[in-house]
Coordinates of C-alpha atoms and ligand atoms in Angstrom, one line a residue:
X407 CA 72.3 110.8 85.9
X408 CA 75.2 112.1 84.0
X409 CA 78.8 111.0 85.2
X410 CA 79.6 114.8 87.0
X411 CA 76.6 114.5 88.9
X412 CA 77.4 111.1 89.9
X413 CA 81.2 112.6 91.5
X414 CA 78.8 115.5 92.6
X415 CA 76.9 113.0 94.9
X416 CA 79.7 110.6 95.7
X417 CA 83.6 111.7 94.6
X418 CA 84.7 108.9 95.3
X419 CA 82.5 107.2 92.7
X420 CA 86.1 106.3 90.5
X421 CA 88.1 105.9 92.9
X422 CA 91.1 104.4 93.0
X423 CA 92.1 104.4 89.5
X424 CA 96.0 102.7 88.4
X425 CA 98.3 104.7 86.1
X426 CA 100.9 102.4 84.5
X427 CA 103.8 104.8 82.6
X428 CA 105.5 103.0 79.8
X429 CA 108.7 105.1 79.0
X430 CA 109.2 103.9 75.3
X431 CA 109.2 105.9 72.0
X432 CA 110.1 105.9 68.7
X433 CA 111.8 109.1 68.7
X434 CA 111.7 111.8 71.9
X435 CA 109.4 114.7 70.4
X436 CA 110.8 117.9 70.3
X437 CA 108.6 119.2 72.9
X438 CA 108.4 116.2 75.4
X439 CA 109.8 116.4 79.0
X440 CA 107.9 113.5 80.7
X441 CA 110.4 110.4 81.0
X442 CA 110.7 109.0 78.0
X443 CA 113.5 107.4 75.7
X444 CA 113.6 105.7 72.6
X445 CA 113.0 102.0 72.9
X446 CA 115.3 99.6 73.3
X447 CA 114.3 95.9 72.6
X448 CA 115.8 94.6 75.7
X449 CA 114.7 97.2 78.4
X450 CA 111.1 96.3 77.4
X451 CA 110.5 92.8 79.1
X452 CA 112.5 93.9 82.1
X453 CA 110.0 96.8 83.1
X454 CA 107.4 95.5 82.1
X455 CA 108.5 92.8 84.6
X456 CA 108.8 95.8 86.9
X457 CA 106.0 96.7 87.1
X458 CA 104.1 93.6 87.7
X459 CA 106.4 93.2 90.9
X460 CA 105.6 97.3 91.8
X461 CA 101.8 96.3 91.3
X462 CA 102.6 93.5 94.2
X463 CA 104.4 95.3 95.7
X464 CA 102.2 97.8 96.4
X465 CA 98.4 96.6 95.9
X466 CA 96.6 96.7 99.1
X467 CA 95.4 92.9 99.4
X468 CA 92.0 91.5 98.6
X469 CA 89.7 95.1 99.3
X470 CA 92.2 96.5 96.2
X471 CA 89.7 97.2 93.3
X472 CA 90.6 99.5 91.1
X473 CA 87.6 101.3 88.8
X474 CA 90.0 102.7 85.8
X475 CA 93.5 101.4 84.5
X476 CA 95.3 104.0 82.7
X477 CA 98.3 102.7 80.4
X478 CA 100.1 105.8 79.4
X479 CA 103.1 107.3 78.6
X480 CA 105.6 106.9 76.7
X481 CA 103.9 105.1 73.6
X482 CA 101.9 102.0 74.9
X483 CA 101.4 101.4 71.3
X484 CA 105.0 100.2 70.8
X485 CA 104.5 97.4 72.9
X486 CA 103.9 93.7 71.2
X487 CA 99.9 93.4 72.5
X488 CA 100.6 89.9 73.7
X489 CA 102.8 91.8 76.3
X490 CA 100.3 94.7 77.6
X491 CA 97.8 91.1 77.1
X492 CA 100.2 89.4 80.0
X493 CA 100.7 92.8 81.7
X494 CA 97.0 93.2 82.5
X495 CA 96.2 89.3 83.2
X496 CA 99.0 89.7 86.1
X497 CA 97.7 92.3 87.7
X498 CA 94.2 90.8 88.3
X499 CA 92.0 94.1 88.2
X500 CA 88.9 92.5 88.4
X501 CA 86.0 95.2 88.6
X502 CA 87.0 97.6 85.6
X503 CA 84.6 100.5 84.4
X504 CA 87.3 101.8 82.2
X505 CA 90.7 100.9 80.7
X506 CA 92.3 103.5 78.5
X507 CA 95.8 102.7 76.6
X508 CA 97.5 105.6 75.1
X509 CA 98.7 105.1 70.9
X510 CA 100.7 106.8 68.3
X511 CA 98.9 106.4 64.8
X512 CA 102.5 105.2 63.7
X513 CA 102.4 102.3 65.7
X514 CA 99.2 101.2 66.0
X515 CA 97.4 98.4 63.8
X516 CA 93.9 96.4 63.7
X517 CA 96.1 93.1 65.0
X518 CA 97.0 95.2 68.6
X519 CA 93.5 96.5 68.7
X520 CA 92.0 93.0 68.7
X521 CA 94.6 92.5 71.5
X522 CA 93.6 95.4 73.1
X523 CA 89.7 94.0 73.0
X524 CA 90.7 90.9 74.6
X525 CA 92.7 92.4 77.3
X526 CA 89.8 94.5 78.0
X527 CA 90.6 97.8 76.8
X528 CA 87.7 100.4 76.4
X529 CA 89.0 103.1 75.4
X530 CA 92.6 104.4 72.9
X531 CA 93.6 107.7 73.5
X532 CA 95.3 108.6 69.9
X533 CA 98.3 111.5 70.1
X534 CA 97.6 113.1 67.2
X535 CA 98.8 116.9 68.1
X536 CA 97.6 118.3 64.7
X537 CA 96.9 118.1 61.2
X538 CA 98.7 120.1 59.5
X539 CA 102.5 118.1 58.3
X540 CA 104.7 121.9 59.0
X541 CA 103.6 121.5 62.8
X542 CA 103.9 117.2 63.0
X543 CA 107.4 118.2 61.6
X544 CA 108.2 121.3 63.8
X545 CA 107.1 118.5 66.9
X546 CA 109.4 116.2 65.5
X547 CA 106.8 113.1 65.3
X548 CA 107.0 110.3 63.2
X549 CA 103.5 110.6 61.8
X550 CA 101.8 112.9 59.3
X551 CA 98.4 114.0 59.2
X552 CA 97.0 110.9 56.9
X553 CA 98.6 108.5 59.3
X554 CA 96.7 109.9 61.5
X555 CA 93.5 109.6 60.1
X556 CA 94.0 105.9 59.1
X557 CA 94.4 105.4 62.5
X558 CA 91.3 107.3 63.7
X559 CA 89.9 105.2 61.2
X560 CA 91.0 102.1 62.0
X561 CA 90.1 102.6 66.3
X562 CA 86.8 103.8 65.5
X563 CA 85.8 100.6 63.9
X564 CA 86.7 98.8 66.9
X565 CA 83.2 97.7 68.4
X566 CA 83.2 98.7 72.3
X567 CA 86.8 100.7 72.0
X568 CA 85.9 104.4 72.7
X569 CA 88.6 107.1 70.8
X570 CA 90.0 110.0 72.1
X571 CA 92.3 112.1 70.4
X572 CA 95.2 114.8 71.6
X573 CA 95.9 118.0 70.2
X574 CA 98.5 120.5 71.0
X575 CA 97.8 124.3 69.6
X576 CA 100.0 127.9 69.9
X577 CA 103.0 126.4 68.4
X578 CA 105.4 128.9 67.0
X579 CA 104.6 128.1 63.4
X580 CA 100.9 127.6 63.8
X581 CA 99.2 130.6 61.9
X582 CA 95.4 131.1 62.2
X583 CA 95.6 129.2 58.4
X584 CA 97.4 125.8 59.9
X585 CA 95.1 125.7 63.0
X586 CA 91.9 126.1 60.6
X587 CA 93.6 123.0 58.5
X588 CA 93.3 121.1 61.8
X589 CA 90.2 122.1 62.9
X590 CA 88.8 121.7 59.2
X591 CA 90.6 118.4 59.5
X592 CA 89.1 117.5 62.9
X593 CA 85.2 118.2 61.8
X594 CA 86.1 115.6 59.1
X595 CA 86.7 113.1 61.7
X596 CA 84.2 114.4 64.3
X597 CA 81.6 111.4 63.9
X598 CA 84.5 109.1 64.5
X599 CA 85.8 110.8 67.6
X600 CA 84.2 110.5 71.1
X601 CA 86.6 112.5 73.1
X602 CA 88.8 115.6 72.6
X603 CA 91.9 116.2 75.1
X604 CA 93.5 119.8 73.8
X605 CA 96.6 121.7 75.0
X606 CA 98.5 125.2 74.6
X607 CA 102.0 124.3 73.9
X608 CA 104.0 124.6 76.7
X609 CA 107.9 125.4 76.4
X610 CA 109.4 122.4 79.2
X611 CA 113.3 122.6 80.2
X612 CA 115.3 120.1 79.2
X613 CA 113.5 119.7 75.6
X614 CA 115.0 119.7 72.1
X615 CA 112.8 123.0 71.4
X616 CA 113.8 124.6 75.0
X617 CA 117.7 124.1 73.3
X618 CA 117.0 125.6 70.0
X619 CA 115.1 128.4 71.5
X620 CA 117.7 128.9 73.5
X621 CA 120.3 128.9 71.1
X622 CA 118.0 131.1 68.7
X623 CA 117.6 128.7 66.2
X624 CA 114.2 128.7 66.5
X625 CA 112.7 132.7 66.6
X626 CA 109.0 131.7 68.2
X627 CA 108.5 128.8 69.7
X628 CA 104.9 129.6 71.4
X629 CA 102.0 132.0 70.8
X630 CA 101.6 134.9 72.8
X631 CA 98.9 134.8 75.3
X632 CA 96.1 136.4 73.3
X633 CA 96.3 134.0 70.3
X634 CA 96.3 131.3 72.8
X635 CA 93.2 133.2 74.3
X636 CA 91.7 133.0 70.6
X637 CA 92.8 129.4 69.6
X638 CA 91.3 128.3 72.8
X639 CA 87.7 130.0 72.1
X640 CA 87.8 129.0 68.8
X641 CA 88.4 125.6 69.8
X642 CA 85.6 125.2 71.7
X643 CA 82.9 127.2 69.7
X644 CA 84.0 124.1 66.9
X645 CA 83.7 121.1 69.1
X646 CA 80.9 122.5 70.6
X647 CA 79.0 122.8 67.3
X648 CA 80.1 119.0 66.9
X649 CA 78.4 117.6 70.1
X650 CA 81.4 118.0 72.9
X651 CA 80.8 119.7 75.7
X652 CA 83.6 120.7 77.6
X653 CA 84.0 119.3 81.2
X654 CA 87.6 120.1 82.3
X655 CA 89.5 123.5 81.0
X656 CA 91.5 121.5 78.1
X657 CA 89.1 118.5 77.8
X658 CA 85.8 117.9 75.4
X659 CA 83.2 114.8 75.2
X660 CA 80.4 113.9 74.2
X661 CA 78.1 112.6 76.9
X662 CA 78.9 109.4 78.5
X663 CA 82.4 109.7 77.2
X664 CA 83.9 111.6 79.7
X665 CA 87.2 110.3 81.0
X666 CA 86.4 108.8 84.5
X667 CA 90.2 108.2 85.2
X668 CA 90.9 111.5 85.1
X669 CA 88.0 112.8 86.7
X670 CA 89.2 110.7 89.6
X671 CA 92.2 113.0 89.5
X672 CA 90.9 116.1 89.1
X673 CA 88.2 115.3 92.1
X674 CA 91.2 114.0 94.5
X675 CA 90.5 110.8 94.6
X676 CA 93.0 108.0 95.0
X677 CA 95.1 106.7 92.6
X678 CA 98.2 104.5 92.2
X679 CA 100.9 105.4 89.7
X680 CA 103.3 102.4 88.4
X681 CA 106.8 102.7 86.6
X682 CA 109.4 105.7 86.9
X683 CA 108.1 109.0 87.0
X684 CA 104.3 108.0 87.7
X685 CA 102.9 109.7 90.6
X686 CA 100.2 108.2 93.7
X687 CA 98.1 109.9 95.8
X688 CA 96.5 107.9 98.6
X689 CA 95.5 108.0 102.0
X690 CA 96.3 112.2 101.6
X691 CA 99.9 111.5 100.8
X692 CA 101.2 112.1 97.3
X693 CA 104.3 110.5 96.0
X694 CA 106.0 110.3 92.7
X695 CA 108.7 107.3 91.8
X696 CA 112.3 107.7 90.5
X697 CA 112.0 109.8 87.1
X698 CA 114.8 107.8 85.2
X699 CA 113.8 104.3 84.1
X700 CA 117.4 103.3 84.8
X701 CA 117.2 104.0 88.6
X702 CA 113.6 102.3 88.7
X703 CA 114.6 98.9 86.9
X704 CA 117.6 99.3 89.4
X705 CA 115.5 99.8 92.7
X706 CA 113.1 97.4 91.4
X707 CA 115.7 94.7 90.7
X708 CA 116.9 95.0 94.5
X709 CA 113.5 95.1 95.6
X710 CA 113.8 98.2 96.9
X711 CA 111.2 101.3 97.0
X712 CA 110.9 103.3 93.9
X713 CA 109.1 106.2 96.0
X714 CA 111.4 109.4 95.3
X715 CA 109.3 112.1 96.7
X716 CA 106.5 112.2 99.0
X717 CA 104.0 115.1 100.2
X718 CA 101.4 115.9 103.1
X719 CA 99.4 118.9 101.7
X720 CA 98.9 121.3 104.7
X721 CA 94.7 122.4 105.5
X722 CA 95.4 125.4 103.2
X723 CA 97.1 123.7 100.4
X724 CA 94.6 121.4 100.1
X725 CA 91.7 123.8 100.1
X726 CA 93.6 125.6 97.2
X727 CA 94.7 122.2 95.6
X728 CA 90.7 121.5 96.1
X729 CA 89.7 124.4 94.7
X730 CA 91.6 124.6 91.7
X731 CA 91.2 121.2 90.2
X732 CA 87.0 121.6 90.9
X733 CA 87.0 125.1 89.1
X734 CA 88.8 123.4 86.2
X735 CA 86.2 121.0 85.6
X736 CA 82.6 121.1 85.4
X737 CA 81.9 119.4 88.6
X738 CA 82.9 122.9 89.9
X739 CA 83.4 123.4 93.7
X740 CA 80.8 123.4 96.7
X741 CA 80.3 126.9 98.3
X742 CA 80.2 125.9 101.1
X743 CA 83.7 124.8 100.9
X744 CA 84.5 129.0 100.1
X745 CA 83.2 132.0 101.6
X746 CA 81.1 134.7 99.1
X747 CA 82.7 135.3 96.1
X748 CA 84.4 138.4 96.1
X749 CA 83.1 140.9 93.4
X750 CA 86.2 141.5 91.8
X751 CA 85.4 137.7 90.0
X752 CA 82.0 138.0 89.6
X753 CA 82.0 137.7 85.9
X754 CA 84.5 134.8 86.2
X755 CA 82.2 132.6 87.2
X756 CA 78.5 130.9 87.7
X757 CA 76.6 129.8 90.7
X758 CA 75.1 126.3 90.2
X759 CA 72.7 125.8 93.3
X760 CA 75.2 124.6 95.4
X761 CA 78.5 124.9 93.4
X762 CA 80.2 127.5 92.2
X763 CA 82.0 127.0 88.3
X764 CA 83.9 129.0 86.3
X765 CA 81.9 131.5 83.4
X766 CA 83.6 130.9 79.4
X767 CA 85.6 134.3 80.1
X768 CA 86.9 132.5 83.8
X769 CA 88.2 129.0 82.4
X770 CA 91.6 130.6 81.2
X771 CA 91.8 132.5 84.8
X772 CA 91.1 129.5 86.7
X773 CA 94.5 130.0 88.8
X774 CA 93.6 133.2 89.7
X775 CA 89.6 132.7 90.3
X776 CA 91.1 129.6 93.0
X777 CA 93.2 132.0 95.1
X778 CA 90.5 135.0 95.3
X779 CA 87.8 132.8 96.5
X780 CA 90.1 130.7 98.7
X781 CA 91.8 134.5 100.2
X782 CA 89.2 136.8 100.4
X783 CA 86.0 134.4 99.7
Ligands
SAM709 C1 103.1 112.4 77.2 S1 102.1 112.3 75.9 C2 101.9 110.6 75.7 C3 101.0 110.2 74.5 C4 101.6 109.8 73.2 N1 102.9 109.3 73.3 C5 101.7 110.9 72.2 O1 102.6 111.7 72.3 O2 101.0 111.0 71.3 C6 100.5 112.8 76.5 C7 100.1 114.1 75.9 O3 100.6 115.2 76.5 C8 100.6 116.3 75.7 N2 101.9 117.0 75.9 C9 103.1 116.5 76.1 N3 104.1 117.5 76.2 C10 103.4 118.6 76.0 C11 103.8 120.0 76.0 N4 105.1 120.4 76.2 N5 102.9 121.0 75.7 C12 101.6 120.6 75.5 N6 101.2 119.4 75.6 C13 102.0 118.4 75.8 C14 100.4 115.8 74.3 O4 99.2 116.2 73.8 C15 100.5 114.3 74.4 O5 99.5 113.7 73.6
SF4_710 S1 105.0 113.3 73.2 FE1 104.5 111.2 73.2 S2 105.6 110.2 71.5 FE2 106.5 112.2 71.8 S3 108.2 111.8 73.1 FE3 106.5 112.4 74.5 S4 105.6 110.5 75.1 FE4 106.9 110.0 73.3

């Protein structure tokens, strides 16, 4: 059974999953808005020790048996290995089926991967963004497109270590010329790749691109939504020629590589976020900690709570929430949890026996496909 029917029969089947954020980087790219900051030496063994006392803080005694570890961020990679090593032994996660750690090709290197092995990492999920130098440069990263290839290289001999790679497309500068360099790029690399995680650019507030857009320094900064559209389609008609099917909106596999922590997500399962910013969602109550790293160590250092925000979704919200996230990916969403489907998104999407999913020309409508079945279905 393939892993969508198993979350078809059981959605629980990943459930809980832990998210560990790790706010270091070499340099903030120009597009990032998650909370980040360029690493300082002495900050590091301080969260780090942070976390561990979060993790203890908030583990939920001897039934606690977490499925998927996620070590995102931030740039994992930066890390000496010996500390993620001691990071993971403290924690104690016993029963693992998956345990991802997020790297920049700048910083990783076959002596952390070995590390990585023995800590019992299964999967790297490699933030490439593109191949073509103009765009790694208009991003502001400290890699170039051969850096990232010796790094896919270098993860893909890793026996048992499954690779997953990041791309961003509709940047400003990106012609239909640089994103065929990347996709050309990318079918190079295909046979080393298990996993593809792709996203439109998005313009955040509070970015160095939001500031020079602002300030008109910089005269596009995105794609308009039709080249989107047709970066998008193209996308997939490539990976799918490769082998990847795709199984959430923005995400492609091949089979049996399908990321089961974020399934566990996008099916509402529970999860436990660690470190400032990272979000939880358990027992129906979702809850993010402090966003600046500063306030975290601080509240962690006194022992105190890190929670900054918590919701209750109301019976509607959730429905929606529910809806949304199953449309997105191919586990789709049960009919019986919606009425008909009104005929005004018939072409949007398929019936699958019992669930409903979204059609090729739905998956970029998925927002507006969720609110028509869950308001007039
Ligand atoms: C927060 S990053 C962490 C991974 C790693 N540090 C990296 O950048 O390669 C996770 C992924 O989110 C995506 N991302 C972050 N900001 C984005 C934005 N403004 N628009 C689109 N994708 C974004 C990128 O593809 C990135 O690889
Ligand atoms: S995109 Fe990745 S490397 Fe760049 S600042 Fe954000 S987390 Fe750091």
């Amino acid at each position: 059974m393939g892993v969508i029917e198993d979350l078809r029969s059981d959605p629980l089947a990943f459930s809980p999953g832990v998210y560990v954020h790790i706010p270091f980087c070499e340099k903030v790219c120009t597009y990032c808005a998650f909370s980040v900051q360029v690493a300082k030496s002495e900050y590091v063994p301080r969260y780090l020790e942070a976390i561990a006392n979060e993790h203890e803080l908030r583990e939920s005694g001897s039934s606690w048996s977490p499925k998927t570890l996620y070590i995102g961020g931030g740039t994992p990679s930066l890390l000496d290995g010996a500390l993620l090593e001691n990071l993971v032994a403290r924690m104690r996660l016993k029963d693992l089926q998956e345990f991802t750690v997020e790297a920049n090709p700048e910083s990783i290197n076959d002596e952390k991967l070995k590390l990585y092995r023995r800590a019992g990492v299964t999967r790297v999920s490699l933030g490439v963004q593109s191949f073509d130098d103009n765009i790694l440069r208009f991003f502001g990263r400290t890699h170039d497109a051969e850096t990232a290839k010796r790094a896919i290289d270098l993860i893909s001999r890793q026996e048992g270590i499954e690779l997953s790679i990041d791309l961003i497309y509709g940047a400003g500068p990106e012609d239909a010329w640089s994103w065929e360099k990347t996709l050309n790029s990318l079918k190079e690399v295909a046979d080393q790749v298990d996993h593809i995680s792709c996203y439109a650019l998005t313009l955040e507030k509070k970015t160095k691109l939001s500031v020079l857009s602002k300030r008109a320094q910089v005269s596009k900064v995105v794609q308009d939504d039709d080249t989107l559209a047709q970066r998008y389609y193209y996308l997939d008609e490539v990976l799918q020629a490769l082998g990847f099917h795709n199984y959430e909106t923005s995400n492609w596999a091949r089979d049996g590589y399908e990321s089961r922590h974020n399934l566990n997500y996008w099916v509402r399962g529970e999860y436990l976020g660690l470190g400032c910013s990272a979000h939880s969602f358990i027992a129906g109550v979702r809850s993010a900690n402090v966003f600046s790293m500063n306030r975290y160590l601080a509240k962690m250092e006194r022992r105190e709570d890190p929670t900054d925000f918590q919701e209750t979704l109301s019976a509607e919200q959730e429905l929606l929430e529910k809806v949304l996230l199953g449309l997105r990916c191919s586990v789709g969403v049960p009919a019986s949890d919606v009425g008909e489907i009104p005929p005004s998104i018939l072409k949007l999407v398929h019936r699958q026996g019992e669930y409903i999913t979204l059609s090729k020309e739905g998956r970029m409508l998925a927002d507006r496909v969720a609110l028509e079945l869950v308001t007039k279905g």
